[in-house]
XYZ file of C-alpha atoms in Angstrom:
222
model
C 57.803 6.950 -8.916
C 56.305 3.702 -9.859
C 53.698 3.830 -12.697
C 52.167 0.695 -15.287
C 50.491 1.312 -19.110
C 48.255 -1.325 -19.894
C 47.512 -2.047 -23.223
C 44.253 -3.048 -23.816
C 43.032 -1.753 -27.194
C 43.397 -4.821 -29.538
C 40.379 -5.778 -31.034
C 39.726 -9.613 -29.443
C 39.548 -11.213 -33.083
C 40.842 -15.066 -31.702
C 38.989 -14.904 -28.977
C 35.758 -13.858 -30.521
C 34.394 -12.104 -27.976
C 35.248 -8.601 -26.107
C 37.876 -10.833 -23.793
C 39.110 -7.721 -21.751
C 34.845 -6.813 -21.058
C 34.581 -10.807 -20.101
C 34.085 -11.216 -16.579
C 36.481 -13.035 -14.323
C 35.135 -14.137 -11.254
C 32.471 -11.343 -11.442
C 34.554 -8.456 -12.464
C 35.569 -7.893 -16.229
C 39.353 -9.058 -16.959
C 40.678 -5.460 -17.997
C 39.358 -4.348 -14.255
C 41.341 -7.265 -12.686
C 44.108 -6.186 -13.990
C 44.031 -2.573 -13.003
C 43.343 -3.801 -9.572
C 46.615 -5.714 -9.586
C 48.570 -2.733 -10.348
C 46.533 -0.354 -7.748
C 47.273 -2.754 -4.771
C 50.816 -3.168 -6.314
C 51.389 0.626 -4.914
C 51.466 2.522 -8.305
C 51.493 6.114 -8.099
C 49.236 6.150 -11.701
C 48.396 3.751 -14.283
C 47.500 4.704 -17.689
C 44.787 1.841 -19.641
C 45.402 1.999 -23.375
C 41.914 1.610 -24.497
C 38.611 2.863 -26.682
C 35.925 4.982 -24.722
C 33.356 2.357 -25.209
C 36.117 -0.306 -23.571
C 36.509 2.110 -20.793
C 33.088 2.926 -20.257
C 31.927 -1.136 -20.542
C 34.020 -1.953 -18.168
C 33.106 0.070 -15.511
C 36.736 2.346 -15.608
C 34.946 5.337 -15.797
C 32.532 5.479 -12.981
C 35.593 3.589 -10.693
C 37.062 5.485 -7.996
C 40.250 4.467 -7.617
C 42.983 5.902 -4.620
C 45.258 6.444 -7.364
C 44.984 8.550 -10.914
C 44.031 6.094 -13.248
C 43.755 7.216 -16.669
C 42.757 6.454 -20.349
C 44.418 6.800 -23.405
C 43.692 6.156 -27.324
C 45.886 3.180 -29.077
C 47.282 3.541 -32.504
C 47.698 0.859 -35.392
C 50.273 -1.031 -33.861
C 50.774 -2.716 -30.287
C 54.143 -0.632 -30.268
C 51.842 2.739 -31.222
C 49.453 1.715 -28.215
C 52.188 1.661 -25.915
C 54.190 4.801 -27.139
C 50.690 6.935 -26.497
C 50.722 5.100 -22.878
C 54.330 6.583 -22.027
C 52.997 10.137 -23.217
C 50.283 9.967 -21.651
C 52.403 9.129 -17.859
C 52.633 11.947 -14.956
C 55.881 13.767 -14.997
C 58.585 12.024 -12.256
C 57.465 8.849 -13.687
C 60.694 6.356 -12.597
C 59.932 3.112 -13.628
C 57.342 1.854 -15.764
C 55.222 -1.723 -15.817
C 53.851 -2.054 -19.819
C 51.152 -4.993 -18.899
C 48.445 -6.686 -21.328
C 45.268 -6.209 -20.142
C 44.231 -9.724 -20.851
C 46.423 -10.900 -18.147
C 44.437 -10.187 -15.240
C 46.164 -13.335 -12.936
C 49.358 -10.864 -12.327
C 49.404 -10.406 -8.407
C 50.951 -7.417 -6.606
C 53.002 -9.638 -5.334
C 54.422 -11.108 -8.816
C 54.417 -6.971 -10.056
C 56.535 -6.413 -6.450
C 59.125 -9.090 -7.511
C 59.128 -7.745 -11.629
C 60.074 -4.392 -10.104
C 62.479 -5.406 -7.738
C 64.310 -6.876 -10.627
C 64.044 -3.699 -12.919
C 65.403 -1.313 -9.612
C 68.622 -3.524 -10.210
C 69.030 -3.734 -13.887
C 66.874 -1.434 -15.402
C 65.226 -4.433 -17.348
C 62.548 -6.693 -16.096
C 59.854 -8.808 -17.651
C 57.854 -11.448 -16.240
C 58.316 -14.935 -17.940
C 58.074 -18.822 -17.866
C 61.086 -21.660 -18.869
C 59.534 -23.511 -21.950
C 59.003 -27.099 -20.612
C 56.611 -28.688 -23.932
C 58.195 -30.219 -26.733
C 59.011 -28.326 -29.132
C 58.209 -29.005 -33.416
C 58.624 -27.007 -36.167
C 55.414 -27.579 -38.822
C 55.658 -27.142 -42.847
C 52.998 -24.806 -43.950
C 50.746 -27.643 -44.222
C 50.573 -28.056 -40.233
C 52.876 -31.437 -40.777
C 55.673 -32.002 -38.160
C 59.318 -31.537 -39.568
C 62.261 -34.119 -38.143
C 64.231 -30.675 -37.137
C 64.761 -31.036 -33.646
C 64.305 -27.834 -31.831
C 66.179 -27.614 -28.713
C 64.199 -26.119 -25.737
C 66.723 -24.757 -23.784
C 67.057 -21.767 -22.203
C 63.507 -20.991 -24.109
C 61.363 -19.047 -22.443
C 58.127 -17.892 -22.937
C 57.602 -14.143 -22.541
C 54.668 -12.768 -20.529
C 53.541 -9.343 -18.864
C 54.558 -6.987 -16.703
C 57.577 -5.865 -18.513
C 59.520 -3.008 -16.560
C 62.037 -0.373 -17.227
C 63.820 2.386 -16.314
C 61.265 5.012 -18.373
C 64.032 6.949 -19.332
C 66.044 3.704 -21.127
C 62.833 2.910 -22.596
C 62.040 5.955 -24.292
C 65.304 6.012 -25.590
C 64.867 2.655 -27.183
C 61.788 3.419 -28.437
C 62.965 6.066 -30.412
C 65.316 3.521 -31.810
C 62.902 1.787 -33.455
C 61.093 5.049 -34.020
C 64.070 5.947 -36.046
C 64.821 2.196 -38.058
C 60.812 1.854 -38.804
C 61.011 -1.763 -36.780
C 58.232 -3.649 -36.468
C 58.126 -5.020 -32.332
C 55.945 -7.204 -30.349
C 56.919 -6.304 -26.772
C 59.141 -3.913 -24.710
C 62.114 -7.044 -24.094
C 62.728 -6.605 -28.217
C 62.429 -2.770 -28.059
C 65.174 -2.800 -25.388
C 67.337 -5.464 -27.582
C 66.915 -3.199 -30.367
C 69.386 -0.775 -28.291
C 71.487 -3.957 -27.271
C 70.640 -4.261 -24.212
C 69.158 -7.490 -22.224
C 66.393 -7.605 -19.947
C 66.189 -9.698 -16.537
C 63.575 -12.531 -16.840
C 61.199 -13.053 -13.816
C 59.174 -16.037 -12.714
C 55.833 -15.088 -10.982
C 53.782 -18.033 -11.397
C 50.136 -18.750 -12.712
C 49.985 -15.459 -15.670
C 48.115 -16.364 -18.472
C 47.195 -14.482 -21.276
C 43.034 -14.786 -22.135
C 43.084 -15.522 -26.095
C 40.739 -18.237 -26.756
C 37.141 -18.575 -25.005
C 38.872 -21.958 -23.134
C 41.575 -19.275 -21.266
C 38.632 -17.377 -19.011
C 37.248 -21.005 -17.659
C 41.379 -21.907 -16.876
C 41.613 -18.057 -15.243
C 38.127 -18.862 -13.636
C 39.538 -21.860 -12.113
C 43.352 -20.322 -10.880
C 41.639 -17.814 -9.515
C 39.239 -19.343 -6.963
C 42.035 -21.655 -6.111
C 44.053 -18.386 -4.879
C 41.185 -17.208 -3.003
């Protein structure tokens, strides 16, 4: 059984506004992003969120074919996502962890994530870095280090496991008191690698200028 956590319980400080309420082509973000995961064929998803969240968004009210299901966050990201994996229906297989503020995933990008994951156990969606890269001094002044950019990539969401190699590395960093920032780091924590995906157009909605990009990707699709 196929099931996704999505973390949406952050507090939208950079973008300074309620990003994951924001509507994307007249639906709020956070709901574009369930959507992806219901059409995707998940048996349940669980959204990591606050009950006002939930209830601005129009979660509560939904009907959805498919159990989908809230749960409270915790202080960290990590904390969020640890309450999401309790909170899954027993025979859960395989688990997507997705930011909410990336509602751009398709089914068919969460299809090919999975595929991925049913052959390693490890799977995360992600992009080859092709900018420039510079390292800055702490006044924002460019450094002559030259910082190679390959094999960089730039990590995005869905991220799927095996649940049961995921818990376990979890309680890894349960145990060391490590500080992580998404599931491909828990998993290296236990030493083991995760397969990196390409799924096209994903982006995360940060800063006010993301939603008018999203806006625009997402009547192209259409």
């Amino acid at each position: 059984m196929f099931c996704a956590v999505i973390v949406a319980a952050g507090s939208s400080r950079r973008a300074g506004f309620d990003k994951l309420a924001a509507h994307l082509d007249g639906s709020p973000v956070l709901r574009r992003s369930v959507d992806a995961f219901v059409s995707a064929g998940c048996s349940a998803v669980v959204v990591v969120c606050p009950e006002p969240r939930w209830r601005e968004v129009g979660l509560a009210d939904a009907a959805f074919p498919i159990p989908v299901l809230r749960a409270d966050g915790g202080a960290e990201r990590q904390d969020s996502v640890a309450a999401g994996l309790d909170a899954l229906p027993a025979g859960t297989r395989y688990v997507a962890v997705h930011d909410g503020a990336r509602p751009l995933i398709t089914p068919q990008g969460i299809a090919a994530c999975l595929a991925a994951a049913r052959q390693t156990g490890a799977a995360a969606c992600a992009h080859p870095i092709v900018d420039t890269l510079k390292r800055a001094d702490a006044a924002a002044c460019s450094l002559p280090e030259k910082v190679s950019r390959d094999n960089l990539w730039g990590m995005e969401t869905p991220q799927i496991f095996d649940l049961a190699l995921l818990r376990r590395a979890y309680a890894c960093v349960a145990a060391q008191h490590l500080v992580v920032t998404d599931e491909v780091s828990v998993l290296e924590a236990i030493g083991v690698s995760t397969r990196l995906v390409q799924v096209g157009a994903n982006l995360k909605i940060t800063l006010p200028g993301d939603l008018e990009l999203a806006e625009l990707i997402w009547r192209n699709r259409a």
